[in-house]
Amino acid sequence: MAGNRNGIESWMQGLEISRDPVLSAKGKAPEGSSGYHPFSALAEEPFHHKNTPKEDASNTLGSAAGGASQILTPSPFEPFDLTVGEQSEEGLEFCPFKLIRSYPFMFVNKANQDTVGSFFKQTLLESHVWDFFYLLDPGPKSRDPLLLVPSVQFEQYLDMASSELRIKLSIPRGKAREKFFVQFGDDNTPLPRFLGSVSNIDSFESLKLQISNLPKDNLTRLTSSALHNYRDKIDKVYDSFKSAKSKRDAEAARLKRVERQKGYSRMVKRVQRYLGLRGRRHYRSTSNIPPAGWNVDMEVPFATNGSVRFVCVDIEAWERQPNVITEVGLAVLDTYETMDVPPGKDGRNWFQLVESYHFRIKEYSHMVNHEFVQGCPNSFDFGTSEFVSLRQIDRVIGEIIGDNEYEHQRPVIIVGHDVIQDLKHLKKLKYNVWRVPQISDEVDTQSMFRRFEQSPNGRGLATVCDALGISGRNFHNAGNDATYTMYAMISTAIKQIVGGPEKRKENGVDESNDDLWSDGEMDDGGSPLRSPEVFL
């Protein structure tokens, strides 16, 4: 690349081009200069901004393999007679400057990418004058302003680069070509505003800093349709200079998010299956959802192959030292008992079948949270609290959940609100759920509720209960929270299967984007899932 700059200068001299690199903010050359941009021939006929170069068909450059290239003078144009912040005229075609910078790596074959990329790096903002315009992001993302240059200026730069490198460079054809020729102003939407002219990297960086002080467009005058279309157009311009890798990464992230969302749906379906609200789908012709005549005042429509026990866990840790566990709450729902009891509205008949437990750690019973949440260890509403020593708590938990030393050998479904956190805390108490063989599945009510409202955001337990119509009080008592979490699991499972789409909509279930959240009724939830063991 050692000869690039000299080659550019000789090319400019051959075209009798003005080499004054500095233009005023108005787009005019300063006093004493020629008044034309570099790469604009001193011809009689000026270029008018609404047009592209006249001899477009003849601007083809030969490749290095084809011998000497015939270099044709680009069509001249007048500098912009605009003040800073003034809107461009309608019909002018623009190219995003970031797209220009990424051109060598997005539109040049691999064999020439390094050569062209190095040339762009050396010359793009050092040997060419650009007229910059800007548009602000009209959407909620507050992205950096769009910096735009007239498309014809990039065409001329490519002509110069092709001549110097003896590599045929041109704007691509087809759909990709549209990215380099963008017009604005449809339906009275904003036109790009003039920012200034630069010929070196320092003036470019200085110019960008001025945008925050320049006029902003009033979008409130646009119709909702015009604003929507304008935002779509600007989004496409921002997307135009994303690399293929970025787009692949974005698509991979989207697919990963959709699969995670469908995982929430499968979790809900497995809960429904364990409760007898949904059957296993053994054949494509068999239905796994309740028959049309079934309602919540009837016994569950599907017999389960044996019963399972749901055991909900909630742990309260001391806010000043999270490794100190102060309370353990457990709530148990045995499906052997629910089979013969109609669930009732939102499963409320099953609420009374939940057995609740609240244990306070003796050694830490004086520690009560109050800085970030208001603890209430003395307010267990579903029974009597028990004080247990730190040394014995793992045995007490094991008696309820069931492990190899105790009689409860039926499958256990562990439940929690953001369940992985509670499982970590159990391990700190020397009760390792990953070593208990009859724990066959895990249910997270926070994820179930994400599916319920089709939201990527996790909600707190009190918020979830309120949305489901569950009256709760004295949250942040471990026994109460375990109980309310079990109620939320029951209610969410029933609301998402009772009745048809209209009934589910009435229950608050959002199914507007169901294809992004579920594989449909052909899916019965699949096999149980366990999280990988967490090592503390």
Tab-separated table of N, CA, C and O in Angstrom, residues 141-185:
chain	number	residue	atom	x	y	z
A	141	LYS	N	-35.039	2.587	20.936
A	141	LYS	CA	-33.736	2.002	21.256
A	141	LYS	C	-32.650	3.047	21.487
A	141	LYS	O	-31.590	2.738	22.020
A	142	SER	N	-32.885	4.284	21.036
A	142	SER	CA	-31.914	5.382	21.207
A	142	SER	C	-30.535	4.988	20.674
A	142	SER	O	-29.511	5.150	21.328
A	143	ARG	N	-30.517	4.438	19.454
A	143	ARG	CA	-29.253	4.076	18.829
A	143	ARG	C	-28.494	5.327	18.405
A	143	ARG	O	-29.059	6.418	18.326
A	144	ASP	N	-27.211	5.184	18.127
A	144	ASP	CA	-26.426	6.311	17.651
A	144	ASP	C	-27.067	6.891	16.402
A	144	ASP	O	-27.668	6.157	15.594
A	145	PRO	N	-26.943	8.216	16.194
A	145	PRO	CA	-27.535	8.817	14.991
A	145	PRO	C	-27.009	8.152	13.724
A	145	PRO	O	-25.867	7.691	13.668
A	146	LEU	N	-27.847	8.119	12.707
A	146	LEU	CA	-27.419	7.620	11.400
A	146	LEU	C	-26.607	8.697	10.706
A	146	LEU	O	-27.065	9.830	10.542
A	147	LEU	N	-25.399	8.364	10.310
A	147	LEU	CA	-24.576	9.271	9.512
A	147	LEU	C	-24.662	8.815	8.063
A	147	LEU	O	-24.402	7.653	7.742
A	148	LEU	N	-25.032	9.736	7.188
A	148	LEU	CA	-25.292	9.431	5.783
A	148	LEU	C	-24.460	10.327	4.893
A	148	LEU	O	-24.157	11.476	5.254
A	149	VAL	N	-24.090	9.811	3.715
A	149	VAL	CA	-23.431	10.631	2.695
A	149	VAL	C	-24.175	10.420	1.392
A	149	VAL	O	-24.809	9.368	1.188
A	150	PRO	N	-24.127	11.384	0.483
A	150	PRO	CA	-24.773	11.185	-0.813
A	150	PRO	C	-24.190	9.959	-1.516
A	150	PRO	O	-22.970	9.768	-1.555
A	151	SER	N	-25.037	9.143	-2.074
A	151	SER	CA	-24.603	7.885	-2.695
A	151	SER	C	-23.598	8.119	-3.805
A	151	SER	O	-22.666	7.325	-3.996
A	152	VAL	N	-23.757	9.219	-4.556
A	152	VAL	CA	-22.859	9.491	-5.670
A	152	VAL	C	-21.424	9.662	-5.182
A	152	VAL	O	-20.468	9.318	-5.889
A	153	GLN	N	-21.238	10.187	-3.987
A	153	GLN	CA	-19.881	10.360	-3.478
A	153	GLN	C	-19.201	9.021	-3.232
A	153	GLN	O	-17.995	8.875	-3.448
A	154	PHE	N	-19.963	8.032	-2.787
A	154	PHE	CA	-19.365	6.713	-2.607
A	154	PHE	C	-19.075	6.065	-3.955
A	154	PHE	O	-18.062	5.384	-4.123
A	155	GLU	N	-19.951	6.276	-4.941
A	155	GLU	CA	-19.679	5.738	-6.276
A	155	GLU	C	-18.359	6.285	-6.811
A	155	GLU	O	-17.552	5.548	-7.397
A	156	GLN	N	-18.127	7.563	-6.601
A	156	GLN	CA	-16.893	8.174	-7.087
A	156	GLN	C	-15.675	7.649	-6.321
A	156	GLN	O	-14.613	7.445	-6.899
A	157	TYR	N	-15.851	7.451	-5.030
A	157	TYR	CA	-14.757	6.880	-4.236
A	157	TYR	C	-14.407	5.480	-4.751
A	157	TYR	O	-13.228	5.116	-4.860
A	158	LEU	N	-15.419	4.664	-5.067
A	158	LEU	CA	-15.155	3.327	-5.601
A	158	LEU	C	-14.442	3.390	-6.946
A	158	LEU	O	-13.565	2.566	-7.237
A	159	ASP	N	-14.797	4.377	-7.785
A	159	ASP	CA	-14.097	4.546	-9.058
A	159	ASP	C	-12.612	4.812	-8.808
A	159	ASP	O	-11.743	4.223	-9.449
A	160	MET	N	-12.340	5.706	-7.879
A	160	MET	CA	-10.954	6.039	-7.555
A	160	MET	C	-10.219	4.827	-6.990
A	160	MET	O	-9.088	4.516	-7.390
A	161	ALA	N	-10.877	4.100	-6.053
A	161	ALA	CA	-10.249	2.926	-5.455
A	161	ALA	C	-9.992	1.848	-6.501
A	161	ALA	O	-8.932	1.194	-6.496
A	162	SER	N	-10.916	1.657	-7.430
A	162	SER	CA	-10.738	0.660	-8.481
A	162	SER	C	-9.539	0.985	-9.346
A	162	SER	O	-8.753	0.105	-9.717
A	163	SER	N	-9.386	2.275	-9.677
A	163	SER	CA	-8.269	2.700	-10.501
A	163	SER	C	-6.939	2.483	-9.795
A	163	SER	O	-5.984	1.975	-10.381
A	164	GLU	N	-6.897	2.825	-8.528
A	164	GLU	CA	-5.646	2.723	-7.776
A	164	GLU	C	-5.257	1.265	-7.524
A	164	GLU	O	-4.093	0.886	-7.656
A	165	LEU	N	-6.229	0.443	-7.157
A	165	LEU	CA	-5.940	-0.945	-6.790
A	165	LEU	C	-5.969	-1.894	-7.987
A	165	LEU	O	-5.542	-3.050	-7.854
A	166	ARG	N	-6.522	-1.415	-9.113
A	166	ARG	CA	-6.712	-2.263	-10.291
A	166	ARG	C	-7.538	-3.499	-9.928
A	166	ARG	O	-7.260	-4.630	-10.336
A	167	ILE	N	-8.535	-3.264	-9.103
A	167	ILE	CA	-9.524	-4.268	-8.729
A	167	ILE	C	-10.890	-3.669	-9.011
A	167	ILE	O	-11.172	-2.539	-8.610
A	168	LYS	N	-11.714	-4.381	-9.695
A	168	LYS	CA	-13.028	-3.834	-10.022
A	168	LYS	C	-13.907	-3.814	-8.783
A	168	LYS	O	-14.270	-4.854	-8.243
A	169	LEU	N	-14.217	-2.623	-8.331
A	169	LEU	CA	-15.090	-2.437	-7.166
A	169	LEU	C	-16.339	-1.688	-7.607
A	169	LEU	O	-16.251	-0.671	-8.294
A	170	SER	N	-17.468	-2.175	-7.216
A	170	SER	CA	-18.714	-1.515	-7.589
A	170	SER	C	-19.773	-1.818	-6.551
A	170	SER	O	-19.618	-2.726	-5.724
A	171	ILE	N	-20.823	-1.050	-6.602
A	171	ILE	CA	-21.954	-1.300	-5.715
A	171	ILE	C	-22.663	-2.560	-6.200
A	171	ILE	O	-22.880	-2.723	-7.407
A	172	PRO	N	-22.988	-3.471	-5.311
A	172	PRO	CA	-23.579	-4.751	-5.748
A	172	PRO	C	-24.922	-4.554	-6.433
A	172	PRO	O	-25.581	-3.521	-6.296
A	173	ARG	N	-25.320	-5.572	-7.151
A	173	ARG	CA	-26.596	-5.535	-7.846
A	173	ARG	C	-27.683	-6.155	-6.975
A	173	ARG	O	-27.419	-6.687	-5.903
A	174	GLY	N	-28.892	-6.137	-7.500
A	174	GLY	CA	-30.001	-6.807	-6.840
A	174	GLY	C	-30.451	-6.110	-5.570
A	174	GLY	O	-30.338	-4.883	-5.419
A	175	LYS	N	-30.933	-6.915	-4.634
A	175	LYS	CA	-31.509	-6.386	-3.393
A	175	LYS	C	-30.477	-5.609	-2.582
A	175	LYS	O	-30.795	-4.588	-1.963
A	176	ALA	N	-29.232	-6.091	-2.587
A	176	ALA	CA	-28.192	-5.425	-1.801
A	176	ALA	C	-27.945	-4.002	-2.291
A	176	ALA	O	-27.528	-3.138	-1.512
A	177	ARG	N	-28.185	-3.745	-3.574
A	177	ARG	CA	-27.949	-2.419	-4.125
A	177	ARG	C	-28.814	-1.361	-3.443
A	177	ARG	O	-28.386	-0.208	-3.279
A	178	GLU	N	-30.020	-1.756	-3.046
A	178	GLU	CA	-30.941	-0.802	-2.430
A	178	GLU	C	-30.373	-0.203	-1.147
A	178	GLU	O	-30.741	0.908	-0.759
A	179	LYS	N	-29.491	-0.951	-0.474
A	179	LYS	CA	-28.916	-0.453	0.779
A	179	LYS	C	-28.068	0.804	0.555
A	179	LYS	O	-27.896	1.602	1.471
A	180	PHE	N	-27.507	0.950	-0.658
A	180	PHE	CA	-26.605	2.056	-0.962
A	180	PHE	C	-27.319	3.257	-1.556
A	180	PHE	O	-26.701	4.304	-1.757
A	181	PHE	N	-28.597	3.125	-1.853
A	181	PHE	CA	-29.360	4.218	-2.474
A	181	PHE	C	-30.688	4.371	-1.731
A	181	PHE	O	-31.701	3.806	-2.138
A	182	VAL	N	-30.677	5.108	-0.658
A	182	VAL	CA	-31.857	5.251	0.194
A	182	VAL	C	-32.379	6.681	0.088
A	182	VAL	O	-31.613	7.641	0.240
A	183	GLN	N	-33.665	6.799	-0.154
A	183	GLN	CA	-34.305	8.115	-0.187
A	183	GLN	C	-35.218	8.253	1.026
A	183	GLN	O	-35.771	7.269	1.522
A	184	PHE	N	-35.374	9.467	1.472
A	184	PHE	CA	-36.191	9.752	2.653
A	184	PHE	C	-37.227	10.830	2.310
A	184	PHE	O	-37.177	11.441	1.243
A	185	GLY	N	-38.153	11.038	3.238
A	185	GLY	CA	-39.125	12.111	3.082
A	185	GLY	C	-40.517	11.673	2.686
A	185	GLY	O	-41.392	12.524	2.481
